[in-house]
Amino acid sequence: MLQFYVSVSVQTQFVVDEVSNVIKEAVESTIGGNTYQQAKVNQWASSVVESCLGALTKLQKPFKYIVTSVIMQKTGAGLHTASSCYWDNSTDGSCTVRWENKTMYCIVSVFGLAI
Amino acid sequence: MPVPLPPDDPRFKQRVENTFRLDPEASERFRCGHAKDLVQARLTEALQGVQYDVEQARSLAVSIANNIRLDLEQLYLPRYKLVAHVLISERRDQGLAVGCRFLWDDAKDNFATATFENQTLVAVAAVFGTYCE
């Protein structure tokens, strides 16, 4: 009788550090030196997500990605995010990066689900 | 030479017949409308009449996310992986923009979102379902 073993290699595992670096670079390059502007914030949120996704695609890993970004003006308000997942712990993972400058916070969450 | 595992070993996987199916059945798909109703119901039920409080919001966000995920698990969605994401923000006249994008199979994977607002807080909840082949 044959037994099937699923081997989890680095290629099929969600590597948090790598993804975290990718996101930080993407956010920095998209909204790096900008001040919060109401008129542009929607476009920024979209472009941050787009550039993150583009950079993640370049990693050429067999993953489906979900990227969410939140851009919030700094006025002293509180913000909480939480996520709950039903997936395969050995292959899937998530990474949340918190970036800020003088006028705004940007929180990007990436969920990677193995194919 | 690999040694066969005993059936009570946690790594033992039962051999299952090949279904030769690539897509989920029509009744087993992730339905946005239904999921959206569930998400909205959980959000409203948890935050109705609640004032923003730092400690409470932290635990509320986690419990809402867990409840949404458990609700979706009750629906019969075999081979679907679920991610529930909740955001709660205090209202202090600040600007807030939330965006999300996906790299997945549009035919099989889908998502649902819901929002809730009151005098002191804003909450956005989303649940994503991806089909695992």
mmCIF file of C-alpha atoms in Angstrom:
data_model
loop_
_atom_site.group_PDB
_atom_site.id
_atom_site.type_symbol
_atom_site.label_atom_id
_atom_site.label_comp_id
_atom_site.label_asym_id
_atom_site.label_seq_id
_atom_site.Cartn_x
_atom_site.Cartn_y
_atom_site.Cartn_z
ATOM 1 C CA MET A 1 0.000 0.000 0.000
ATOM 2 C CA LEU A 2 1.399 3.387 -0.978
ATOM 3 C CA GLN A 3 1.444 6.302 1.487
ATOM 4 C CA PHE A 4 1.558 9.841 0.180
ATOM 5 C CA TYR A 5 3.710 12.381 2.023
ATOM 6 C CA VAL A 6 3.291 16.072 1.300
ATOM 7 C CA SER A 7 6.688 17.696 1.595
ATOM 8 C CA VAL A 8 6.666 21.358 2.477
ATOM 9 C CA SER A 9 9.712 23.066 1.034
ATOM 10 C CA VAL A 10 10.687 26.714 1.181
ATOM 11 C CA GLN A 11 9.150 27.151 -2.244
ATOM 12 C CA THR A 12 5.683 26.200 -1.051
ATOM 13 C CA GLN A 13 5.783 27.914 2.312
ATOM 14 C CA PHE A 14 4.730 31.464 3.058
ATOM 15 C CA VAL A 15 7.911 33.236 4.174
ATOM 16 C CA VAL A 16 6.926 36.185 6.333
ATOM 17 C CA ASP A 17 10.243 38.072 6.267
ATOM 18 C CA GLU A 18 10.536 38.054 2.526
ATOM 19 C CA VAL A 19 6.972 39.239 2.018
ATOM 20 C CA SER A 20 7.362 41.870 4.727
ATOM 21 C CA ASN A 21 10.373 43.378 2.936
ATOM 22 C CA VAL A 22 8.549 43.361 -0.367
ATOM 23 C CA ILE A 23 5.609 45.239 1.156
ATOM 24 C CA LYS A 24 7.771 47.823 2.910
ATOM 25 C CA GLU A 25 9.532 48.655 -0.326
ATOM 26 C CA ALA A 26 6.277 48.848 -2.257
ATOM 27 C CA VAL A 27 4.671 51.200 0.272
ATOM 28 C CA GLU A 28 7.761 53.371 0.540
ATOM 29 C CA SER A 29 8.009 53.780 -3.212
ATOM 30 C CA THR A 30 4.297 54.547 -3.632
ATOM 31 C CA ILE A 31 3.497 57.013 -0.835
ATOM 32 C CA GLY A 32 6.967 57.580 0.606
ATOM 33 C CA GLY A 33 7.298 61.322 0.976
ATOM 34 C CA ASN A 34 3.658 62.375 0.671
ATOM 35 C CA THR A 35 1.451 64.353 3.036
ATOM 36 C CA TYR A 36 -2.109 63.190 3.631
ATOM 37 C CA GLN A 37 -4.466 64.616 1.016
ATOM 38 C CA GLN A 38 -8.143 63.741 1.007
ATOM 39 C CA ALA A 39 -8.397 63.955 -2.772
ATOM 40 C CA LYS A 40 -5.580 61.520 -3.398
ATOM 41 C CA VAL A 41 -5.993 58.987 -0.652
ATOM 42 C CA ASN A 42 -8.269 56.626 -2.581
ATOM 43 C CA GLN A 43 -5.856 56.532 -5.445
ATOM 44 C CA TRP A 44 -2.968 55.927 -3.031
ATOM 45 C CA ALA A 45 -4.746 53.025 -1.365
ATOM 46 C CA SER A 46 -5.275 51.428 -4.784
ATOM 47 C CA SER A 47 -1.756 52.021 -5.983
ATOM 48 C CA VAL A 48 -0.181 50.710 -2.770
ATOM 49 C CA VAL A 49 -2.165 47.502 -3.195
ATOM 50 C CA GLU A 50 -1.323 47.274 -6.885
ATOM 51 C CA SER A 51 2.390 47.693 -6.366
ATOM 52 C CA CYS A 52 2.400 45.165 -3.510
ATOM 53 C CA LEU A 53 0.603 42.640 -5.674
ATOM 54 C CA GLY A 54 2.951 43.281 -8.587
ATOM 55 C CA ALA A 55 5.981 42.758 -6.385
ATOM 56 C CA LEU A 56 4.499 39.584 -4.880
ATOM 57 C CA THR A 57 3.827 38.181 -8.348
ATOM 58 C CA LYS A 58 7.488 38.630 -9.179
ATOM 59 C CA LEU A 59 8.391 36.242 -6.363
ATOM 60 C CA GLN A 60 6.984 33.519 -8.630
ATOM 61 C CA LYS A 61 5.584 31.430 -5.816
ATOM 62 C CA PRO A 62 2.581 29.095 -6.148
ATOM 63 C CA PHE A 63 0.311 31.256 -3.976
ATOM 64 C CA LYS A 64 -2.980 33.092 -4.232
ATOM 65 C CA TYR A 65 -2.647 36.493 -2.575
ATOM 66 C CA ILE A 66 -5.129 38.780 -0.828
ATOM 67 C CA VAL A 67 -3.735 42.248 -0.139
ATOM 68 C CA THR A 68 -5.629 44.846 1.908
ATOM 69 C CA SER A 69 -4.421 48.321 2.720
ATOM 70 C CA VAL A 70 -5.696 50.951 5.128
ATOM 71 C CA ILE A 71 -4.506 54.547 4.966
ATOM 72 C CA MET A 72 -5.511 56.723 7.892
ATOM 73 C CA GLN A 73 -4.808 60.337 8.646
ATOM 74 C CA LYS A 74 -3.020 61.007 11.930
ATOM 75 C CA THR A 75 -5.425 62.703 14.302
ATOM 76 C CA GLY A 76 -4.920 60.591 17.385
ATOM 77 C CA ALA A 77 -7.757 58.215 16.590
ATOM 78 C CA GLY A 78 -7.398 54.547 17.427
ATOM 79 C CA LEU A 79 -7.421 51.754 14.846
ATOM 80 C CA HIS A 80 -7.679 47.994 15.361
ATOM 81 C CA THR A 81 -7.483 45.240 12.784
ATOM 82 C CA ALA A 82 -8.041 41.539 13.366
ATOM 83 C CA SER A 83 -8.211 38.537 11.125
ATOM 84 C CA SER A 84 -9.288 34.954 11.558
ATOM 85 C CA CYS A 85 -8.343 32.312 9.037
ATOM 86 C CA TYR A 86 -9.322 28.796 8.097
ATOM 87 C CA TRP A 87 -6.418 27.377 6.108
ATOM 88 C CA ASP A 88 -3.479 24.996 6.076
ATOM 89 C CA ASN A 89 -0.985 26.193 8.673
ATOM 90 C CA SER A 90 1.992 24.478 7.144
ATOM 91 C CA THR A 91 1.781 26.264 3.807
ATOM 92 C CA ASP A 92 -0.334 29.408 4.253
ATOM 93 C CA GLY A 93 0.414 32.556 6.184
ATOM 94 C CA SER A 94 -0.154 36.258 6.574
ATOM 95 C CA CYS A 95 1.991 39.311 7.047
ATOM 96 C CA THR A 96 0.944 42.741 8.296
ATOM 97 C CA VAL A 97 3.174 45.773 7.884
ATOM 98 C CA ARG A 98 2.578 49.050 9.670
ATOM 99 C CA TRP A 99 4.126 52.075 8.017
ATOM 100 C CA GLU A 100 3.813 55.707 9.044
ATOM 101 C CA ASN A 101 5.040 59.168 8.278
ATOM 102 C CA LYS A 102 4.257 62.534 9.875
ATOM 103 C CA THR A 103 0.690 62.789 8.559
ATOM 104 C CA MET A 104 -0.647 59.291 8.000
ATOM 105 C CA TYR A 105 -0.558 55.619 8.873
ATOM 106 C CA CYS A 106 -0.574 52.869 6.278
ATOM 107 C CA ILE A 107 -1.316 49.294 7.293
ATOM 108 C CA VAL A 108 -0.957 46.603 4.652
ATOM 109 C CA SER A 109 -2.011 42.994 5.255
ATOM 110 C CA VAL A 110 -1.059 40.217 2.891
ATOM 111 C CA PHE A 111 -2.604 36.755 3.102
ATOM 112 C CA GLY A 112 -0.886 34.034 1.092
ATOM 113 C CA LEU A 113 -2.821 30.851 0.363
ATOM 114 C CA ALA A 114 -0.996 27.988 -1.259
ATOM 115 C CA ILE A 115 -2.414 26.546 -4.441
ATOM 116 C CA MET B 1 12.065 2.138 1.590
ATOM 117 C CA PRO B 2 9.197 4.152 3.130
ATOM 118 C CA VAL B 3 7.480 2.374 6.007
ATOM 119 C CA PRO B 4 3.648 2.440 5.908
ATOM 120 C CA LEU B 5 2.104 4.585 8.644
ATOM 121 C CA PRO B 6 -0.304 3.073 11.152
ATOM 122 C CA PRO B 7 -3.875 4.462 10.773
ATOM 123 C CA ASP B 8 -3.808 6.245 14.119
ATOM 124 C CA ASP B 9 -0.747 8.306 13.203
ATOM 125 C CA PRO B 10 -1.732 11.978 12.624
ATOM 126 C CA ARG B 11 0.102 12.031 9.289
ATOM 127 C CA PHE B 12 -1.884 9.118 7.886
ATOM 128 C CA LYS B 13 -4.067 10.214 4.989
ATOM 129 C CA GLN B 14 -6.929 8.080 3.772
ATOM 130 C CA ARG B 15 -6.788 7.314 0.080
ATOM 131 C CA VAL B 16 -9.782 8.896 -1.604
ATOM 132 C CA GLU B 17 -11.138 8.226 -5.069
ATOM 133 C CA ASN B 18 -10.286 10.830 -7.684
ATOM 134 C CA THR B 19 -13.305 13.036 -8.401
ATOM 135 C CA PHE B 20 -11.944 14.342 -11.754
ATOM 136 C CA ARG B 21 -13.568 17.672 -10.893
ATOM 137 C CA LEU B 22 -11.705 20.956 -11.170
ATOM 138 C CA ASP B 23 -14.516 23.316 -10.145
ATOM 139 C CA PRO B 24 -16.715 23.290 -7.054
ATOM 140 C CA GLU B 25 -20.326 22.125 -7.475
ATOM 141 C CA ALA B 26 -22.938 24.857 -7.956
ATOM 142 C CA SER B 27 -24.287 24.328 -4.452
ATOM 143 C CA GLU B 28 -20.810 24.376 -2.900
ATOM 144 C CA ARG B 29 -19.662 27.706 -4.267
ATOM 145 C CA PHE B 30 -18.855 30.739 -2.171
ATOM 146 C CA ARG B 31 -22.036 32.829 -2.404
ATOM 147 C CA CYS B 32 -21.402 36.560 -1.975
ATOM 148 C CA GLY B 33 -24.958 37.545 -1.109
ATOM 149 C CA HIS B 34 -25.309 34.976 1.625
ATOM 150 C CA ALA B 35 -21.841 35.672 3.012
ATOM 151 C CA LYS B 36 -22.503 39.427 3.024
ATOM 152 C CA ASP B 37 -25.687 38.940 5.055
ATOM 153 C CA LEU B 38 -23.819 36.846 7.598
ATOM 154 C CA VAL B 39 -20.976 39.336 7.896
ATOM 155 C CA GLN B 40 -23.347 42.290 8.266
ATOM 156 C CA ALA B 41 -25.408 40.460 10.887
ATOM 157 C CA ARG B 42 -22.335 39.626 12.980
ATOM 158 C CA LEU B 43 -20.996 43.155 12.743
ATOM 159 C CA THR B 44 -24.285 44.811 13.699
ATOM 160 C CA GLU B 45 -24.952 42.381 16.524
ATOM 161 C CA ALA B 46 -21.526 42.946 18.057
ATOM 162 C CA LEU B 47 -21.331 46.729 17.671
ATOM 163 C CA GLN B 48 -24.918 47.920 18.145
ATOM 164 C CA GLY B 49 -24.893 50.640 20.788
ATOM 165 C CA VAL B 50 -21.196 50.234 21.560
ATOM 166 C CA GLN B 51 -19.014 53.284 22.216
ATOM 167 C CA TYR B 52 -15.389 53.163 21.151
ATOM 168 C CA ASP B 53 -13.089 52.044 23.935
ATOM 169 C CA VAL B 54 -9.473 51.003 23.328
ATOM 170 C CA GLU B 55 -9.441 47.749 25.292
ATOM 171 C CA GLN B 56 -12.906 46.706 24.252
ATOM 172 C CA ALA B 57 -12.289 47.436 20.570
ATOM 173 C CA ARG B 58 -9.205 45.249 20.568
ATOM 174 C CA SER B 59 -11.046 42.212 21.881
ATOM 175 C CA LEU B 60 -14.165 42.981 19.842
ATOM 176 C CA ALA B 61 -12.209 42.985 16.593
ATOM 177 C CA VAL B 62 -10.772 39.556 17.367
ATOM 178 C CA SER B 63 -14.095 38.094 18.467
ATOM 179 C CA ILE B 64 -15.971 39.449 15.434
ATOM 180 C CA ALA B 65 -13.355 37.977 13.097
ATOM 181 C CA ASN B 66 -13.607 34.605 14.857
ATOM 182 C CA ASN B 67 -17.404 34.631 14.748
ATOM 183 C CA ILE B 68 -17.484 35.477 11.070
ATOM 184 C CA ARG B 69 -15.066 32.676 10.282
ATOM 185 C CA LEU B 70 -17.078 30.175 12.351
ATOM 186 C CA ASP B 71 -20.285 31.261 10.624
ATOM 187 C CA LEU B 72 -18.750 30.666 7.222
ATOM 188 C CA GLU B 73 -17.417 27.294 8.354
ATOM 189 C CA GLN B 74 -20.985 26.243 9.150
ATOM 190 C CA LEU B 75 -21.901 26.733 5.517
ATOM 191 C CA TYR B 76 -21.023 23.708 3.447
ATOM 192 C CA LEU B 77 -17.976 24.948 1.515
ATOM 193 C CA PRO B 78 -15.681 21.982 1.008
ATOM 194 C CA ARG B 79 -12.163 22.747 -0.256
ATOM 195 C CA TYR B 80 -12.553 26.451 0.472
ATOM 196 C CA LYS B 81 -10.009 28.342 2.551
ATOM 197 C CA LEU B 82 -11.465 31.288 4.452
ATOM 198 C CA VAL B 83 -9.981 34.545 5.695
ATOM 199 C CA ALA B 84 -12.045 36.981 7.793
ATOM 200 C CA HIS B 85 -10.616 40.481 8.223
ATOM 201 C CA VAL B 86 -12.095 43.116 10.566
ATOM 202 C CA LEU B 87 -11.119 46.750 10.992
ATOM 203 C CA ILE B 88 -12.454 49.006 13.783
ATOM 204 C CA SER B 89 -11.535 52.667 13.868
ATOM 205 C CA GLU B 90 -12.429 55.465 16.248
ATOM 206 C CA ARG B 91 -14.119 58.499 14.741
ATOM 207 C CA ARG B 92 -12.098 61.649 15.174
ATOM 208 C CA ASP B 93 -12.673 63.515 11.934
ATOM 209 C CA GLN B 94 -9.806 61.738 10.276
ATOM 210 C CA GLY B 95 -9.714 60.486 6.723
ATOM 211 C CA LEU B 96 -9.650 56.752 6.166
ATOM 212 C CA ALA B 97 -9.246 54.745 2.965
ATOM 213 C CA VAL B 98 -9.452 50.965 2.770
ATOM 214 C CA GLY B 99 -8.586 48.999 -0.368
ATOM 215 C CA CYS B 100 -8.021 45.399 -1.297
ATOM 216 C CA ARG B 101 -6.896 43.481 -4.316
ATOM 217 C CA PHE B 102 -6.438 39.822 -5.109
ATOM 218 C CA LEU B 103 -4.384 37.485 -7.183
ATOM 219 C CA TRP B 104 -6.653 34.471 -7.490
ATOM 220 C CA ASP B 105 -8.988 32.528 -9.730
ATOM 221 C CA ASP B 106 -11.943 34.807 -10.384
ATOM 222 C CA ALA B 107 -14.289 32.004 -11.353
ATOM 223 C CA LYS B 108 -14.029 30.120 -8.080
ATOM 224 C CA ASP B 109 -12.820 32.586 -5.454
ATOM 225 C CA ASN B 110 -14.856 35.437 -4.066
ATOM 226 C CA PHE B 111 -15.319 37.795 -1.159
ATOM 227 C CA ALA B 112 -17.958 39.746 0.767
ATOM 228 C CA THR B 113 -17.664 42.999 2.734
ATOM 229 C CA ALA B 114 -19.851 44.912 5.176
ATOM 230 C CA THR B 115 -19.536 48.171 7.074
ATOM 231 C CA PHE B 116 -20.981 49.547 10.287
ATOM 232 C CA GLU B 117 -20.955 53.134 11.573
ATOM 233 C CA ASN B 118 -22.156 54.892 14.656
ATOM 234 C CA GLN B 119 -21.308 58.120 16.491
ATOM 235 C CA THR B 120 -17.928 57.016 17.807
ATOM 236 C CA LEU B 121 -16.673 54.238 15.592
ATOM 237 C CA VAL B 122 -16.487 52.853 12.084
ATOM 238 C CA ALA B 123 -16.052 49.157 11.360
ATOM 239 C CA VAL B 124 -15.307 47.361 8.092
ATOM 240 C CA ALA B 125 -15.417 43.579 7.842
ATOM 241 C CA ALA B 126 -14.499 41.377 4.899
ATOM 242 C CA VAL B 127 -14.442 37.654 4.337
ATOM 243 C CA PHE B 128 -12.508 36.028 1.485
ATOM 244 C CA GLY B 129 -13.002 32.484 0.218
ATOM 245 C CA THR B 130 -10.455 30.778 -2.031
ATOM 246 C CA TYR B 131 -10.894 27.377 -3.611
ATOM 247 C CA CYS B 132 -8.144 24.908 -2.887
ATOM 248 C CA GLU B 133 -7.670 22.307 -5.599
#
